[in-house]
Tab-separated table of C-alpha atoms in Angstrom:
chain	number	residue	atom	x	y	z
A	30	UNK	CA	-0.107	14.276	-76.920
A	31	UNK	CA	1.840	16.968	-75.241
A	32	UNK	CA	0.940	20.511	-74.418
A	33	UNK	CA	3.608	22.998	-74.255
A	34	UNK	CA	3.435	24.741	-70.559
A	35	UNK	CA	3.960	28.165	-72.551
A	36	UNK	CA	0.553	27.676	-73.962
A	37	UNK	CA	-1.067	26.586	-71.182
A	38	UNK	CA	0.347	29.816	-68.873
A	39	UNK	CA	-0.440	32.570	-71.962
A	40	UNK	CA	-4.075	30.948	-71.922
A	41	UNK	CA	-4.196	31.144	-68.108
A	42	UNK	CA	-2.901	34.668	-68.216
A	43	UNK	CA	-5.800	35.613	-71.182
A	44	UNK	CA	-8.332	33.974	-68.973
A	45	UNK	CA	-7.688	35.968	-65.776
A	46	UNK	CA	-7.092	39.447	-67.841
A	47	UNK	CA	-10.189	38.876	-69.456
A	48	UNK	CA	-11.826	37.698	-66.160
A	49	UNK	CA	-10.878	40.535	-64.615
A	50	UNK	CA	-11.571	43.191	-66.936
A	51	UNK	CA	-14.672	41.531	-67.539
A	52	UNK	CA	-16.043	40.906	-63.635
A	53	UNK	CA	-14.791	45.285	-63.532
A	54	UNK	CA	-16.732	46.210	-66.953
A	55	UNK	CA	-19.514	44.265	-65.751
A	56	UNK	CA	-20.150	45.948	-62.048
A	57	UNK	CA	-19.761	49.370	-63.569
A	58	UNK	CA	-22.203	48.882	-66.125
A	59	UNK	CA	-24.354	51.866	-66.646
A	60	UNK	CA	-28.264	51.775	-68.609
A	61	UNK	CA	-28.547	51.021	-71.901
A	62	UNK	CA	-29.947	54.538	-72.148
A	63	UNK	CA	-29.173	57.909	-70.834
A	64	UNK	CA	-31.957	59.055	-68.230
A	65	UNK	CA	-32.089	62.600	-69.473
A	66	UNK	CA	-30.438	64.595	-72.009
A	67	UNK	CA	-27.950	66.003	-69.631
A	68	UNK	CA	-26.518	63.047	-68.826
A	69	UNK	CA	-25.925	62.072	-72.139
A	70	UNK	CA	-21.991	63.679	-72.190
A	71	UNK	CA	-21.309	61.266	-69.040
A	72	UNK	CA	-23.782	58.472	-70.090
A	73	UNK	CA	-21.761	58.803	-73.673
A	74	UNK	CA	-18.092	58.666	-71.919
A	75	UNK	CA	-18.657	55.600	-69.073
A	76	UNK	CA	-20.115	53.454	-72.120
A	77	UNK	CA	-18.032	53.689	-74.386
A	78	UNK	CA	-14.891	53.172	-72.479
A	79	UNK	CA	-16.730	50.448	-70.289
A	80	UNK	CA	-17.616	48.448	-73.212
A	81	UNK	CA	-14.298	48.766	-74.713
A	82	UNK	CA	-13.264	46.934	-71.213
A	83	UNK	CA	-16.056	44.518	-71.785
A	84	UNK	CA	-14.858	43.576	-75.510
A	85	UNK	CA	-11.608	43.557	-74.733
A	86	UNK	CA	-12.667	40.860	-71.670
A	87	UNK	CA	-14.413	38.381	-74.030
A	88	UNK	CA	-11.633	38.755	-76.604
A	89	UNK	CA	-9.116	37.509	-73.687
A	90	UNK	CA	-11.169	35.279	-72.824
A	91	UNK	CA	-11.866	33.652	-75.828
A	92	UNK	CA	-8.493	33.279	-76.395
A	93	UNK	CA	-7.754	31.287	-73.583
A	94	UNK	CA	-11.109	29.695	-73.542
A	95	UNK	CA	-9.511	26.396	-75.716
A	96	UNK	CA	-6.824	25.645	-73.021
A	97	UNK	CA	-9.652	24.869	-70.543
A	98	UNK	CA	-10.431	22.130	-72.918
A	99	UNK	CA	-6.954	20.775	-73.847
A	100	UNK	CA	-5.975	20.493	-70.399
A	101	UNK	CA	-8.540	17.692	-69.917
A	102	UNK	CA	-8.507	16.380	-73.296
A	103	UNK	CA	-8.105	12.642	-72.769
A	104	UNK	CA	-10.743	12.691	-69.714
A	105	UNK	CA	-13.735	14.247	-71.362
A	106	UNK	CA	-16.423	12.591	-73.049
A	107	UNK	CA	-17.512	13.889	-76.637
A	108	UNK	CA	-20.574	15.696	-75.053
A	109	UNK	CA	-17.732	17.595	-72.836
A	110	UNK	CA	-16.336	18.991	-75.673
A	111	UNK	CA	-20.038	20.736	-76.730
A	112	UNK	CA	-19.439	23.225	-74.074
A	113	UNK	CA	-16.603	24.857	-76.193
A	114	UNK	CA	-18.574	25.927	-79.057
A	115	UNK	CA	-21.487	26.546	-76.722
A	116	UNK	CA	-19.379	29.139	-74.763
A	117	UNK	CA	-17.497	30.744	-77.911
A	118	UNK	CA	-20.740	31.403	-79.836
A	119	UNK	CA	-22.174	32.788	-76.654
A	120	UNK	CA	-19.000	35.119	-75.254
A	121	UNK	CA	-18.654	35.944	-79.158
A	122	UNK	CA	-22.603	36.988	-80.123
A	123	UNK	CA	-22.723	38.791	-76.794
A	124	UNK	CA	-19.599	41.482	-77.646
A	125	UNK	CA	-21.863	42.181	-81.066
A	126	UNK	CA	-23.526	44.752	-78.902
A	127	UNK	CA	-20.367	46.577	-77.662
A	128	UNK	CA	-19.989	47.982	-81.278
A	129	UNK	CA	-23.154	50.142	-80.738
A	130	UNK	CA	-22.159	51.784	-77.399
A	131	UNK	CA	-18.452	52.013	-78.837
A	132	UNK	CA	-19.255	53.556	-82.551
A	133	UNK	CA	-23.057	54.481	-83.207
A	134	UNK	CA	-24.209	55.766	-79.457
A	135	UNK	CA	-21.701	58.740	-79.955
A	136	UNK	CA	-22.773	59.477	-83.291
A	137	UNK	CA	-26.620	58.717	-82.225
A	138	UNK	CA	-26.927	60.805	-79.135
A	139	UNK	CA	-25.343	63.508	-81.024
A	140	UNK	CA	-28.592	64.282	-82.403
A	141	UNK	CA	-30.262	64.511	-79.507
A	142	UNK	CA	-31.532	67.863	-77.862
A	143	UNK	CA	-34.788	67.455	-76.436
A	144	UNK	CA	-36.483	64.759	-73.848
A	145	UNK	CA	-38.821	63.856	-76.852
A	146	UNK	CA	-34.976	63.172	-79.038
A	147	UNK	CA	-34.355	61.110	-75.729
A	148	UNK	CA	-37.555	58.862	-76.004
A	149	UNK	CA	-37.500	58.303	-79.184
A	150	UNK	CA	-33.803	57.050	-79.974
A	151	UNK	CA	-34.377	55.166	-76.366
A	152	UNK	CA	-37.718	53.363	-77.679
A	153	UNK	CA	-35.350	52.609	-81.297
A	154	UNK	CA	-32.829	51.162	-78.924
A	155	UNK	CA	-34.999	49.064	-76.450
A	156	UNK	CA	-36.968	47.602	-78.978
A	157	UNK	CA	-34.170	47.451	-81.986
A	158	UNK	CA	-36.216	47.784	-84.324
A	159	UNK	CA	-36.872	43.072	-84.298
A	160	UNK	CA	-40.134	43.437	-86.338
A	161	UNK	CA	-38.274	45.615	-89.243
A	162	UNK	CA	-35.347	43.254	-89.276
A	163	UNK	CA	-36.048	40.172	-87.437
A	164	UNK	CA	-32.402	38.283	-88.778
A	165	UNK	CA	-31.473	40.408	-85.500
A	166	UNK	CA	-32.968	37.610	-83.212
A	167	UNK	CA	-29.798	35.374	-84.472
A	168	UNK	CA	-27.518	37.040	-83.055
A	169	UNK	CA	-29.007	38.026	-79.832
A	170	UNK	CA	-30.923	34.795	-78.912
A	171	UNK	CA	-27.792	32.407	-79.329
A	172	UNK	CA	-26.251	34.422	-75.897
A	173	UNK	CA	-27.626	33.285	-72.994
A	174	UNK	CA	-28.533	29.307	-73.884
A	175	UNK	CA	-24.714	29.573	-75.368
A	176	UNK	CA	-23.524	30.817	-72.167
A	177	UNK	CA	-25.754	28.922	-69.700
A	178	UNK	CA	-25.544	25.152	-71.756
A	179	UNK	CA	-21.844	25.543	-71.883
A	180	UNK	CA	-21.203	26.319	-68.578
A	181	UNK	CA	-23.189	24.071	-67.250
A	182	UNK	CA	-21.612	21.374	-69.472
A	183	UNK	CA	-18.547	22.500	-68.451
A	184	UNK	CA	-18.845	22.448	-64.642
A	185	UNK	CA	-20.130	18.431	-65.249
A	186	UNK	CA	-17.108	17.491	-67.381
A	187	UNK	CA	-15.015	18.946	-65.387
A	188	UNK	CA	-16.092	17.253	-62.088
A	189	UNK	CA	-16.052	14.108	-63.940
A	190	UNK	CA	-12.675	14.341	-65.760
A	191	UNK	CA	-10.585	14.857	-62.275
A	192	UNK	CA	-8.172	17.082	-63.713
A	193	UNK	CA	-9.207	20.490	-62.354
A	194	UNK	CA	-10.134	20.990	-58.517
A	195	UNK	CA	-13.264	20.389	-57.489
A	196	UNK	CA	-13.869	23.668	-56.113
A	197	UNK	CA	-13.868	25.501	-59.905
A	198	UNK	CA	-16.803	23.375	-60.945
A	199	UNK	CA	-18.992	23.709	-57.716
A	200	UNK	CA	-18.322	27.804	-58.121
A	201	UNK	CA	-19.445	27.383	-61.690
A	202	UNK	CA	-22.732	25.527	-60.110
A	203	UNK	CA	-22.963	28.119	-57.622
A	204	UNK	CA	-23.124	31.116	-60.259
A	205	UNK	CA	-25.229	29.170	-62.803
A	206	UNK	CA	-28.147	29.196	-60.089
A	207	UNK	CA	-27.439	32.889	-59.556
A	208	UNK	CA	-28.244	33.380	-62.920
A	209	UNK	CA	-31.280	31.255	-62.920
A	210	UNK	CA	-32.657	32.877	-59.943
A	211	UNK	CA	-32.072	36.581	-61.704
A	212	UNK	CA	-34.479	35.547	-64.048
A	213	UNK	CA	-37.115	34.211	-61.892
A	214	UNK	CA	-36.386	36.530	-58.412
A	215	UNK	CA	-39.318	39.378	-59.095
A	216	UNK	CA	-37.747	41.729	-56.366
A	217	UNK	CA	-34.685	44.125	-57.102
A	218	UNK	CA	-31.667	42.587	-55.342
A	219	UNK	CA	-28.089	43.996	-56.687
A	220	UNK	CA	-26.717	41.169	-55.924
A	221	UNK	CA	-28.905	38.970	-58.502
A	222	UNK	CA	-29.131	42.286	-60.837
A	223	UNK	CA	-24.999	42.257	-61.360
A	224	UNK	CA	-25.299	38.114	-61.685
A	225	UNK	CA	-23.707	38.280	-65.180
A	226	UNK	CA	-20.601	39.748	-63.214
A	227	UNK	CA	-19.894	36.347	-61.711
A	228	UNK	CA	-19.536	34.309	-64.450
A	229	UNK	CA	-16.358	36.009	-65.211
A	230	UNK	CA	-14.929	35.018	-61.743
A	231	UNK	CA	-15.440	31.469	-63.296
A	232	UNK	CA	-12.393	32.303	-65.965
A	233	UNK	CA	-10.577	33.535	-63.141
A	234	UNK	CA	-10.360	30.841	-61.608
A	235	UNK	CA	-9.267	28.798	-64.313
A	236	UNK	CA	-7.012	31.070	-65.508
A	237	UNK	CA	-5.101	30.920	-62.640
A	238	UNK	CA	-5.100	27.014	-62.066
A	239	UNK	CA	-3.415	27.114	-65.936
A	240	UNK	CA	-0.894	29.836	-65.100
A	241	UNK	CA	0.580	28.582	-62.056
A	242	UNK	CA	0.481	25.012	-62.583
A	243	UNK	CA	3.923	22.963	-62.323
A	244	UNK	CA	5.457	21.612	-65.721
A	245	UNK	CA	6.102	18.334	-66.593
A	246	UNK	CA	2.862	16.903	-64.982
A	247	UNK	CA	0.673	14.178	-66.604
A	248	UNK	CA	-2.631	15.769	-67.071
A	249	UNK	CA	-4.824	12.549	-67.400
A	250	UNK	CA	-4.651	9.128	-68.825
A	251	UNK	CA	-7.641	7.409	-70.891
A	252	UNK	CA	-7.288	3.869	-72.768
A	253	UNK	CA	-3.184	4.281	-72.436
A	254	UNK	CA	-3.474	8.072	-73.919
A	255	UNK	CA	-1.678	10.523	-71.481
A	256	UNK	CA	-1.548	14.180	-72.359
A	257	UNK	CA	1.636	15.705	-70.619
A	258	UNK	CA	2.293	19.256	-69.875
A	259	UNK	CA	5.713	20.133	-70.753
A	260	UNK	CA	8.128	23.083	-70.971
């Protein structure tokens, strides 16, 4: 099987635009609410345009997600594979949300005029409303064992198939215990509060091992069956 290098480099290119934009969106990330109603005309500006960023990111990212995959096709085991639907139902659940900040928050917070307005529409949004419509829970509980499971699949195929670097897949085991500790860590520490940021440092880095990779370079052999990289 042969992968054209054009391929490869657009889905290196996707990965570190979406990467990027998506490690940016991520540290400027305001509250999901406004913290009075004066604030609401910046609060309203910064998320919209930030979450535009942030859907943008996953789209990118998405699209170059596959090439991550194809690259070490004849090394990985079937269980490798997993982490590709893992990762797409996770990166594509999670931009559901952006919709809300993008479309409804302007339209929402235009109705608000008083700090009672404030609490209410912020209680509506915090809780969203799971005991009226519960089918909600499918879309937002899928994110994080999506995310997590596939990366950590990934980082152990990875290691195992020899195609990448190492250093990718220790990173990716390096951010994945960021993340765990977020959860667990009681204190307020920025650095574990922006964790999410990180795991778009992990598409950097693979976007940029597919974009500036050399043509014409066998990408792994299994059982006689070499994938090739050509121009």
């Amino acid at each position: 099987m042969s992968i054209p290098k054009g391929f490869l480099k657009f889905s290196g290119i996707m990965l570190l635009l979406g990467g990027i934009m998506g490690f940016t969106g991520q540290l400027i990330h305001l509250g999901d609410v406004p913290e009075s109603v004066q604030d609401i005309p910046e609060f309203l500006k910064g998320a919209v345009n930030i979450h535009v960023l942030l859907a943008y990111a996953s789209t990118f990212i998405l699209m170059g997600l596959p090439a991550i995959f194809l690259r070490q096709a004849s090394s990985l085991k079937w269980w490798g594979w997993l982490s590709l639907p893992l990762l797409f139902i996770g990166l594509m659940l999670e931009i559901f949300h952006g919709p809300v900040q993008i479309i409804a928050y302007p339209i929402i917070f235009d109705f608000v005029h008083t700090a009672a307005d404030l609490q209410h529409v912020s209680d509506l949004l915090n809780n969203m409303a799971i005991d009226r419509f519960p089918l909600q829970l499918a879309v937002f509980i899928p994110i994080i064992p999506g995310i997590f499971l596939g990366l950590l699949l990934l980082g152990i195929s990875a290691l195992r198939a020899k195609v990448f670097p190492k250093a990718p897949a220790i990173f990716l085991f390096v951010v994945f215990a960021i993340q765990i500790l977020s959860f667990v860590v009681p204190v307020h520490i920025h650095l574990l509060e922006i964790s999410f940021a990180y795991i778009h440092l992990i598409f950097v880095w693979f976007g940029a091992l597919l974009t500036f990779e050399k043509a014409n370079k066998s990408v792994s052999q299994n059982n006689n069956d070499v994938v090739m990289i050509k121009n």
